[in-house]
Each structure stands twice: as structure tokens, then as C-alpha cells.
Short mmCIF file of N, CA, C and O in Angstrom, two decimals:
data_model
loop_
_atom_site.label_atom_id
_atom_site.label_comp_id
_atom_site.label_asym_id
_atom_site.label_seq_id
_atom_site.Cartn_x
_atom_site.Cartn_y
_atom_site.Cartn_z
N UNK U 1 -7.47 0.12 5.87
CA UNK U 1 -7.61 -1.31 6.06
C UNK U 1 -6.71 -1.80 7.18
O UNK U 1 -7.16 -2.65 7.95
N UNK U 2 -5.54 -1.37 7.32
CA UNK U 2 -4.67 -1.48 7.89
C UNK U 2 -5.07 -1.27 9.95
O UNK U 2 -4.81 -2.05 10.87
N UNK U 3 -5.61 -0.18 9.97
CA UNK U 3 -6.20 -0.10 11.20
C UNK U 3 -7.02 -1.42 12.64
O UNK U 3 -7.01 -1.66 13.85
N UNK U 4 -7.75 -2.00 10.98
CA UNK U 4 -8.66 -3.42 11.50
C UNK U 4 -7.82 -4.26 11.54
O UNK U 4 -8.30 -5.36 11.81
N UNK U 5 -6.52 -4.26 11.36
CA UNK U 5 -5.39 -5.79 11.33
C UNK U 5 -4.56 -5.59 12.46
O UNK U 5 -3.72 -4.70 12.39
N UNK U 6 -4.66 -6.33 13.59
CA UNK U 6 -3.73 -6.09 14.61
C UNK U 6 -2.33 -6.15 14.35
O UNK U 6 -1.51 -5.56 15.05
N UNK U 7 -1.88 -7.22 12.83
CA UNK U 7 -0.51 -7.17 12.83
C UNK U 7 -0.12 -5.97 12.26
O UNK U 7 1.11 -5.94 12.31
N UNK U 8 -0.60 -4.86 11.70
CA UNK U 8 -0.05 -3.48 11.25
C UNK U 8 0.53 -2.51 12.87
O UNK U 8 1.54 -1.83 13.01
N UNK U 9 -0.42 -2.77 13.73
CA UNK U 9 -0.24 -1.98 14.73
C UNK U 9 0.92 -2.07 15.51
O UNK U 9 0.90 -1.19 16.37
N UNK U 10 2.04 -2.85 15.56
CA UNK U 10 3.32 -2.34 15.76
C UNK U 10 4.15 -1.68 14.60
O UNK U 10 5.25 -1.26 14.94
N UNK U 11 3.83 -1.54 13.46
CA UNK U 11 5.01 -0.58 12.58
C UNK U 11 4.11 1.09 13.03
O UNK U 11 3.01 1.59 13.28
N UNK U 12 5.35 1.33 12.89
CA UNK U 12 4.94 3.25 13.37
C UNK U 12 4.73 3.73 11.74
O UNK U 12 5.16 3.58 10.60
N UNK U 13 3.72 4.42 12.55
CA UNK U 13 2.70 5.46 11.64
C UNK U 13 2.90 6.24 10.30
O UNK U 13 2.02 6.53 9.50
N UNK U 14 4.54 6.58 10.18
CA UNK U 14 5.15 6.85 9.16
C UNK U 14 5.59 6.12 8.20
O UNK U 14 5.33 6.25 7.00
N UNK U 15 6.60 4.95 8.98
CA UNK U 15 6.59 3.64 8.21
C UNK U 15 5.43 3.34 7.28
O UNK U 15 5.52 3.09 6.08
N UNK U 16 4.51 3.38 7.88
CA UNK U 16 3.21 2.36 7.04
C UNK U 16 2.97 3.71 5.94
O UNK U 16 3.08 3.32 4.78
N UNK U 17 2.73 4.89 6.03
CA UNK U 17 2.48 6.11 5.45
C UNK U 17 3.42 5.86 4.18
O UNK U 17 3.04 5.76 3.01
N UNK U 18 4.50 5.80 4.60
CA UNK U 18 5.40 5.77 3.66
C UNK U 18 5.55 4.73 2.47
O UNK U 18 5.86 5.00 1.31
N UNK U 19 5.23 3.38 3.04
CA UNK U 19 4.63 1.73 2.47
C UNK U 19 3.69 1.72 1.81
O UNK U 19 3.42 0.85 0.98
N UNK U 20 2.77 3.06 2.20
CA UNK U 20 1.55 2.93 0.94
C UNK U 20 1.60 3.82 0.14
O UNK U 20 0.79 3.82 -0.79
N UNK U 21 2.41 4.72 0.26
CA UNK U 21 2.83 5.67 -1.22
C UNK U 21 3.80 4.80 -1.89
O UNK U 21 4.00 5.09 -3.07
N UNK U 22 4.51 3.73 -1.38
CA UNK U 22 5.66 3.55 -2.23
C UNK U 22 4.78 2.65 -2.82
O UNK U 22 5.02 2.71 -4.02
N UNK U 23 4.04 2.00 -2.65
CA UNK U 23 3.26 0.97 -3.27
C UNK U 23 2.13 1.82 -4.10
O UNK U 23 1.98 1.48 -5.27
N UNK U 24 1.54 2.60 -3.74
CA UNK U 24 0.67 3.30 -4.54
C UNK U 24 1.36 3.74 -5.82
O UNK U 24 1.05 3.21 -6.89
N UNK U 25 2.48 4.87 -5.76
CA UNK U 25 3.75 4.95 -6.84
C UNK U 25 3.66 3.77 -7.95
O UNK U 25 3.43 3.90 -9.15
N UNK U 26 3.87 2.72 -7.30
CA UNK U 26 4.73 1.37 -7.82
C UNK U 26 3.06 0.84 -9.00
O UNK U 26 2.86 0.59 -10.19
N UNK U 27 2.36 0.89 -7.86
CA UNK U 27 0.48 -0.14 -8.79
C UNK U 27 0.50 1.03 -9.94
O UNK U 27 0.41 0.46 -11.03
N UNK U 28 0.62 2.78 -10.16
CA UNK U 28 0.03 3.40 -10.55
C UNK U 28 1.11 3.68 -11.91
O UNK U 28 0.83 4.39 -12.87
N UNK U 29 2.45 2.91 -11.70
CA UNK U 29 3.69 3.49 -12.65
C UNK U 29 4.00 5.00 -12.55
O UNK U 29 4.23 5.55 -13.63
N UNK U 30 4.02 5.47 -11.87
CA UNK U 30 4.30 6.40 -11.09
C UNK U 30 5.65 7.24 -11.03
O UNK U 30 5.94 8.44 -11.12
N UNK U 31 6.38 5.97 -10.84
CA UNK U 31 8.14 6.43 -10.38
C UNK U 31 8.50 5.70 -9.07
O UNK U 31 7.52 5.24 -8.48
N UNK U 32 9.18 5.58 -8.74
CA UNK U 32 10.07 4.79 -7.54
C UNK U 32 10.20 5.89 -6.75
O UNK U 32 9.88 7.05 -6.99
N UNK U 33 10.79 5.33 -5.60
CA UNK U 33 11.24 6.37 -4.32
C UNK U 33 12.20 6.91 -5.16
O UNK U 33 12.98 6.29 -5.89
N UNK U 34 12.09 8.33 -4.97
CA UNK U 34 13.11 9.39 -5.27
C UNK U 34 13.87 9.53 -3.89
O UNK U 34 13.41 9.36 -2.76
N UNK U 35 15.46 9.95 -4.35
CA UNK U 35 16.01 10.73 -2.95
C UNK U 35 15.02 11.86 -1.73
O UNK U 35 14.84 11.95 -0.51
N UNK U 36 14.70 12.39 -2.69
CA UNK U 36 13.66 13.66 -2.05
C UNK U 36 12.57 12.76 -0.91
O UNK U 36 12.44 13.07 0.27
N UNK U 37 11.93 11.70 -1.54
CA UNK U 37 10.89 10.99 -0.78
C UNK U 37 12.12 10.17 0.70
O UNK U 37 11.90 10.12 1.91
N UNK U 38 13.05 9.77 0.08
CA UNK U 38 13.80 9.25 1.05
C UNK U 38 14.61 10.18 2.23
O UNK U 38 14.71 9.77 3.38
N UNK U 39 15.15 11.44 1.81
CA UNK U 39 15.10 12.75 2.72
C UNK U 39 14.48 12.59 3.09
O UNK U 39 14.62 11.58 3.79
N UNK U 40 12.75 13.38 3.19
CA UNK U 40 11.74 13.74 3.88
C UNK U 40 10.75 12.36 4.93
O UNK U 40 9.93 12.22 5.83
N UNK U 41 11.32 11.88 4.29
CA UNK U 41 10.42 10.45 4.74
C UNK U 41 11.46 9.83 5.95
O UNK U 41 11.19 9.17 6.95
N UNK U 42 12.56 10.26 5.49
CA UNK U 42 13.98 8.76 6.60
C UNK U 42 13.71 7.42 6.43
O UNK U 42 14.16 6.56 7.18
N UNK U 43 12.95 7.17 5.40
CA UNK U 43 13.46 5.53 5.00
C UNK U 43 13.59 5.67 3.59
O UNK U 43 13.10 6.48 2.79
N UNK U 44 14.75 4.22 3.41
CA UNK U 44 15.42 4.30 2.15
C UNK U 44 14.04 3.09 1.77
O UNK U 44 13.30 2.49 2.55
N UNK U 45 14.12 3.09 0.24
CA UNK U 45 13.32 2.10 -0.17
C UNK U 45 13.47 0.39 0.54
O UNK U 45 12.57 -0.34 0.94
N UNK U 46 14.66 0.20 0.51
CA UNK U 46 14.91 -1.06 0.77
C UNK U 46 14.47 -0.91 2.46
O UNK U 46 14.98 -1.72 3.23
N UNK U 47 14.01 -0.42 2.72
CA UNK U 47 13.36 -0.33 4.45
C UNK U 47 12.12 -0.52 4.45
O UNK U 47 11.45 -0.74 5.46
N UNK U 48 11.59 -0.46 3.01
CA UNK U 48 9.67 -0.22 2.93
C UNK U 48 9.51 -1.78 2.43
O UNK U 48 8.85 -2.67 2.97
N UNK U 49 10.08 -1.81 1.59
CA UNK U 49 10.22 -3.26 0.73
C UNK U 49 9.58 -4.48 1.51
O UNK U 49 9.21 -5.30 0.66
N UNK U 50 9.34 -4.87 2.64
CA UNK U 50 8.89 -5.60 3.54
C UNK U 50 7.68 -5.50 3.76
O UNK U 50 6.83 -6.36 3.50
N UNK U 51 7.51 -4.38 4.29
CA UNK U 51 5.79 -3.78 4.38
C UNK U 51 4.46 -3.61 3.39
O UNK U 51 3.24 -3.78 3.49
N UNK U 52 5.69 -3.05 2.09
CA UNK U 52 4.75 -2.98 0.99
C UNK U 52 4.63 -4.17 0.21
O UNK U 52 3.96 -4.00 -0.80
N UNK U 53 5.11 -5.42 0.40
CA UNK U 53 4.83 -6.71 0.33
C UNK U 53 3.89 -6.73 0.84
O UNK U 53 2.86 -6.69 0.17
N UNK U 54 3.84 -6.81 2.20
CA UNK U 54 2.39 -6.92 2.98
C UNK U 54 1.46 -6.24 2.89
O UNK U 54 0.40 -6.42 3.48
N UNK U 55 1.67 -5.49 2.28
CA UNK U 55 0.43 -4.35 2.23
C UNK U 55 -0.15 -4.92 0.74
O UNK U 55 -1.35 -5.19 0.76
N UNK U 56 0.39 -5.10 -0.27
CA UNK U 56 0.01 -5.52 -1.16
C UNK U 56 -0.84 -7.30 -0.88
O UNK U 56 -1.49 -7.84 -1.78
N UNK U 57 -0.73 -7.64 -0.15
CA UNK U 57 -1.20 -8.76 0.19
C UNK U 57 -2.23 -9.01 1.13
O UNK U 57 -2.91 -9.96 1.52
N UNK U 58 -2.10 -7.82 1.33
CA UNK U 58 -3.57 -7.61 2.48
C UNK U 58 -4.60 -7.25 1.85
O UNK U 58 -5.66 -7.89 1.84
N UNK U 59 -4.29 -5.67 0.98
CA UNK U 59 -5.30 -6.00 -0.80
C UNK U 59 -5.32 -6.92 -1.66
O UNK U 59 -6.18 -6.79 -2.53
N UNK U 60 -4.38 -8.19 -1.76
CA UNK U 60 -5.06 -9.24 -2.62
C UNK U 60 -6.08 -10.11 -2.13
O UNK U 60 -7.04 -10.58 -2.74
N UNK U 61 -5.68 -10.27 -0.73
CA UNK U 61 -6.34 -11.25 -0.01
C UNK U 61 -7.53 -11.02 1.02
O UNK U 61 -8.19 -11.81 1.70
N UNK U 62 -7.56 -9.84 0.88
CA UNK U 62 -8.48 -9.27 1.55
C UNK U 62 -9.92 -9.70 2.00
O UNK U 62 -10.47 -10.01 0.95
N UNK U 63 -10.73 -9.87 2.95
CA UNK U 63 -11.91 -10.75 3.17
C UNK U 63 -13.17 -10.10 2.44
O UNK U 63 -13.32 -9.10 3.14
N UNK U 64 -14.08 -10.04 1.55
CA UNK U 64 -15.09 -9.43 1.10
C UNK U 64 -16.11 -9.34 1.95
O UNK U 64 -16.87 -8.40 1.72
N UNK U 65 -16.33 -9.86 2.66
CA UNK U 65 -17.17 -9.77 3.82
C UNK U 65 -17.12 -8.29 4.58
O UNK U 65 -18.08 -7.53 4.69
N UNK U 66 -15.90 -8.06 5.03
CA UNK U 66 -15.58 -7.08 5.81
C UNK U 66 -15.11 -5.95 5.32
O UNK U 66 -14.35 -5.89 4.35
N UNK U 67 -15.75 -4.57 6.26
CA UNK U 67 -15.47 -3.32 5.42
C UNK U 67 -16.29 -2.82 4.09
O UNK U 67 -15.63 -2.10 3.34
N UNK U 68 -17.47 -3.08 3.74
CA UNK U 68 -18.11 -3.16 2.89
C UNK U 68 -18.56 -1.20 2.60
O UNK U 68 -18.54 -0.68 1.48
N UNK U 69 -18.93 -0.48 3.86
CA UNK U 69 -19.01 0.56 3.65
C UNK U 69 -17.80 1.48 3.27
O UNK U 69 -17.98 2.45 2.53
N UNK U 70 -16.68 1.21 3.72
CA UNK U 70 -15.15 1.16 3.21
C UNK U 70 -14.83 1.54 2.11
O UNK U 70 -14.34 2.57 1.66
N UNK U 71 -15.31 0.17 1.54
CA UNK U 71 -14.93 -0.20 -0.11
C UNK U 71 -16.30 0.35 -0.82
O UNK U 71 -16.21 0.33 -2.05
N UNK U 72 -17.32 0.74 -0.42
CA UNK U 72 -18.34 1.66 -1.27
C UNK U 72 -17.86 2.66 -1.23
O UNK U 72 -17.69 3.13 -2.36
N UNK U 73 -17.31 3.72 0.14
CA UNK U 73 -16.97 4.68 0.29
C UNK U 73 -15.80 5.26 -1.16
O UNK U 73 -15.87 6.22 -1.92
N UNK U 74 -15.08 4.47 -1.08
CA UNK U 74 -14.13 4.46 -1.77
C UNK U 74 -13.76 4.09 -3.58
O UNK U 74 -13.00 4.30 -4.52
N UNK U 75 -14.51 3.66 -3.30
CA UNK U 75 -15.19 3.05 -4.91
C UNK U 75 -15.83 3.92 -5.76
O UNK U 75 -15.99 3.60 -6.94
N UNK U 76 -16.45 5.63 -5.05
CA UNK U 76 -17.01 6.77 -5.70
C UNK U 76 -15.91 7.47 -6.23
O UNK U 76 -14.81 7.54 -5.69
N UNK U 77 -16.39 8.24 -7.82
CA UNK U 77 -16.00 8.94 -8.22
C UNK U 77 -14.87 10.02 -7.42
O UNK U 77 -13.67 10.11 -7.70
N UNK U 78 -15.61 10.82 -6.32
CA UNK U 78 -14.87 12.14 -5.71
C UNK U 78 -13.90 11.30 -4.95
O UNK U 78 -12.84 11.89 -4.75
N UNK U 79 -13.95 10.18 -4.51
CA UNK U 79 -12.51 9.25 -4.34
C UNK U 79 -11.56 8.74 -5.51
O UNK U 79 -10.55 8.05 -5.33
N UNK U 80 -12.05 9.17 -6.68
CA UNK U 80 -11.03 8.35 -7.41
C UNK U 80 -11.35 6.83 -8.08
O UNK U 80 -10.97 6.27 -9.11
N UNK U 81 -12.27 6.46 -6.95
CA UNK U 81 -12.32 5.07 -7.12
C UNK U 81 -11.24 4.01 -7.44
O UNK U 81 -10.94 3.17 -8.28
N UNK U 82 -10.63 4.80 -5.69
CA UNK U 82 -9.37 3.82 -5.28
C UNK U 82 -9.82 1.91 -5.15
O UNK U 82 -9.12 0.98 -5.54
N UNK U 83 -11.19 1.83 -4.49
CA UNK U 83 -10.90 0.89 -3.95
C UNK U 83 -11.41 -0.16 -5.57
O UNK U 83 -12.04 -1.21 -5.70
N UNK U 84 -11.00 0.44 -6.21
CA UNK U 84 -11.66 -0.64 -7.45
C UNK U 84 -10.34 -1.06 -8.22
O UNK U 84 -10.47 -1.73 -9.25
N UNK U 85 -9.45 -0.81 -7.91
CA UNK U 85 -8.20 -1.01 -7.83
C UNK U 85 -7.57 -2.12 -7.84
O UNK U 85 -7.42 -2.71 -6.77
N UNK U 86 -7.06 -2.62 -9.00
CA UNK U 86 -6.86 -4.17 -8.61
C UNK U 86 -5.51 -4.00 -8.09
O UNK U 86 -5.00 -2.96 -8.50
N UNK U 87 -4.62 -4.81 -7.19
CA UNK U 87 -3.85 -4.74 -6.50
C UNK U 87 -2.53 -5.45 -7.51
O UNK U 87 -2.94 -5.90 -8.58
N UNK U 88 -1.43 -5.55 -7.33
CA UNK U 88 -0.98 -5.68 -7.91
C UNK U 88 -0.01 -7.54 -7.99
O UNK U 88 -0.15 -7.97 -6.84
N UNK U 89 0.63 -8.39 -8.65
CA UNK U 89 0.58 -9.30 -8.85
C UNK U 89 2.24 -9.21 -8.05
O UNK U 89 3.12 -8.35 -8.08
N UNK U 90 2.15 -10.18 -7.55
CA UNK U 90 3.15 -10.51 -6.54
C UNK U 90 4.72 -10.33 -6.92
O UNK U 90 5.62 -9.79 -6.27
N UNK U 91 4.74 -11.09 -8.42
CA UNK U 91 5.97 -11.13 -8.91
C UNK U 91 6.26 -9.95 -9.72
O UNK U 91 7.33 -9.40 -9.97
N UNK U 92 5.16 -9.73 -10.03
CA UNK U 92 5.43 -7.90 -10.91
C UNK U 92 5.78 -7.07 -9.81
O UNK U 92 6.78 -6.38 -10.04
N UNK U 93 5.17 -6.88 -8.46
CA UNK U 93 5.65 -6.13 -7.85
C UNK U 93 6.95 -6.57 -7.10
O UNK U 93 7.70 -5.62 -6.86
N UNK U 94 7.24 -7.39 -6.83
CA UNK U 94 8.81 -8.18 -6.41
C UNK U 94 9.92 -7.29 -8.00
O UNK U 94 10.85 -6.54 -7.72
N UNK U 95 9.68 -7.49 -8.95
CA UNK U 95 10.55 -7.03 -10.32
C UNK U 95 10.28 -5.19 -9.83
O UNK U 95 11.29 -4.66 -9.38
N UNK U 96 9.60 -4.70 -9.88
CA UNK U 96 9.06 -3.55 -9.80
C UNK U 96 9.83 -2.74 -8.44
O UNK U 96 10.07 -1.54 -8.38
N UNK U 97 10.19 -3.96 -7.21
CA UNK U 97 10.74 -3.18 -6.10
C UNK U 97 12.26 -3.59 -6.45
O UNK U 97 13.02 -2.97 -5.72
N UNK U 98 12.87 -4.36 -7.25
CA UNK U 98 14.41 -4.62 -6.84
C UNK U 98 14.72 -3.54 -8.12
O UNK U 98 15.87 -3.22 -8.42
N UNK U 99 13.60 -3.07 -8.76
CA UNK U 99 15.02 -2.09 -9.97
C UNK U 99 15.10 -1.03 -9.05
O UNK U 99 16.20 -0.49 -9.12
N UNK U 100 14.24 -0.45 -8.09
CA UNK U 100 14.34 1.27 -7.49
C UNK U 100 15.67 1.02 -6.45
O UNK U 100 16.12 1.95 -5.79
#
């Protein structure tokens, strides 16, 4: 989704990589950034914390109009049926990023 939004296209490629596992983690109860993710990755959580705000807000708010083969694509079984995914609620995820 991120690709079609011109404001993603200045954070580097890892950054954002990293913003949607920590947020994926976080929607799925998962676990928080571990040290290990913060080694391998070079950002500490409190570095993602910004992004994955926005990222979470780009799936709430998202236009239904657009991307439609996207969100079918994604909506199948052998995907998981990520995109059926409800995103997560602003203040749960605000509580959810200050305990990690």
C-alpha cells in the first residue's frame, strides 16, 4: 500500500520493513521488538513508533476505491487473508507501543 503514497517514499526501505513487522507483531499479539529484532534490524523500537502510527492509519483510513485487485489478492486463503484484517484502534495501539 505503501508504494502508491508518495509520503512513504522518503523513509528508507528497511525502516518501513521494519514498521510493518513491528506493527504486524503488535495487531497479531505476537510479542514486541525483541533485542534480536533490534540487533538485526538497527532500529530500536522507539525509532519505529512514528511510522507504525502511520502505517496503522493508512490501514484505517484507507480509500476503498483504490487497490481493489490488492485487497482481493490478499484476502485469499494461500495469503492468509491478510487484507481482511481489521487494523488496529489507535489508542490500543498507542498502550500496546509505550509498554515494549
Amino acid at each position: 500500500m505503501t508504494l502508491q503514497e508518495y509520503d512513504y517514499s522518503r523513509e528508507s526501505p528497511s525502516k518501513l520493513a521494519a514498521s510493518c513487522l513491528l506493527l504486524a507483531l503488535t495487531m497479531k499479539n505476537l510479542g514486541g521488538w525483541t533485542p534480536t529484532l533490534e540487533y538485526y534490524s538497527g532500529y530500536s523500537a522507539q525509532d519505529l513508533h512514528p511510522l507504525v502510527k502511520r502505517l496503522n492509519f493508512l490501514l484505517t483510513y484507507q480509500p476503498r476505491d483504490k487497490l481493489n485487485t490488492v485487497r482481493s489478492k490478499y484476502s485469499h486463503r494461500v495469503f492468509f487473508e491478510v487484507a481482511k484484517l481489521a487494523p488496529m484502534d489507535m489508542l490500543k495501539l498507542e498502550e500496546a507501543l509505550t509498554c515494549c
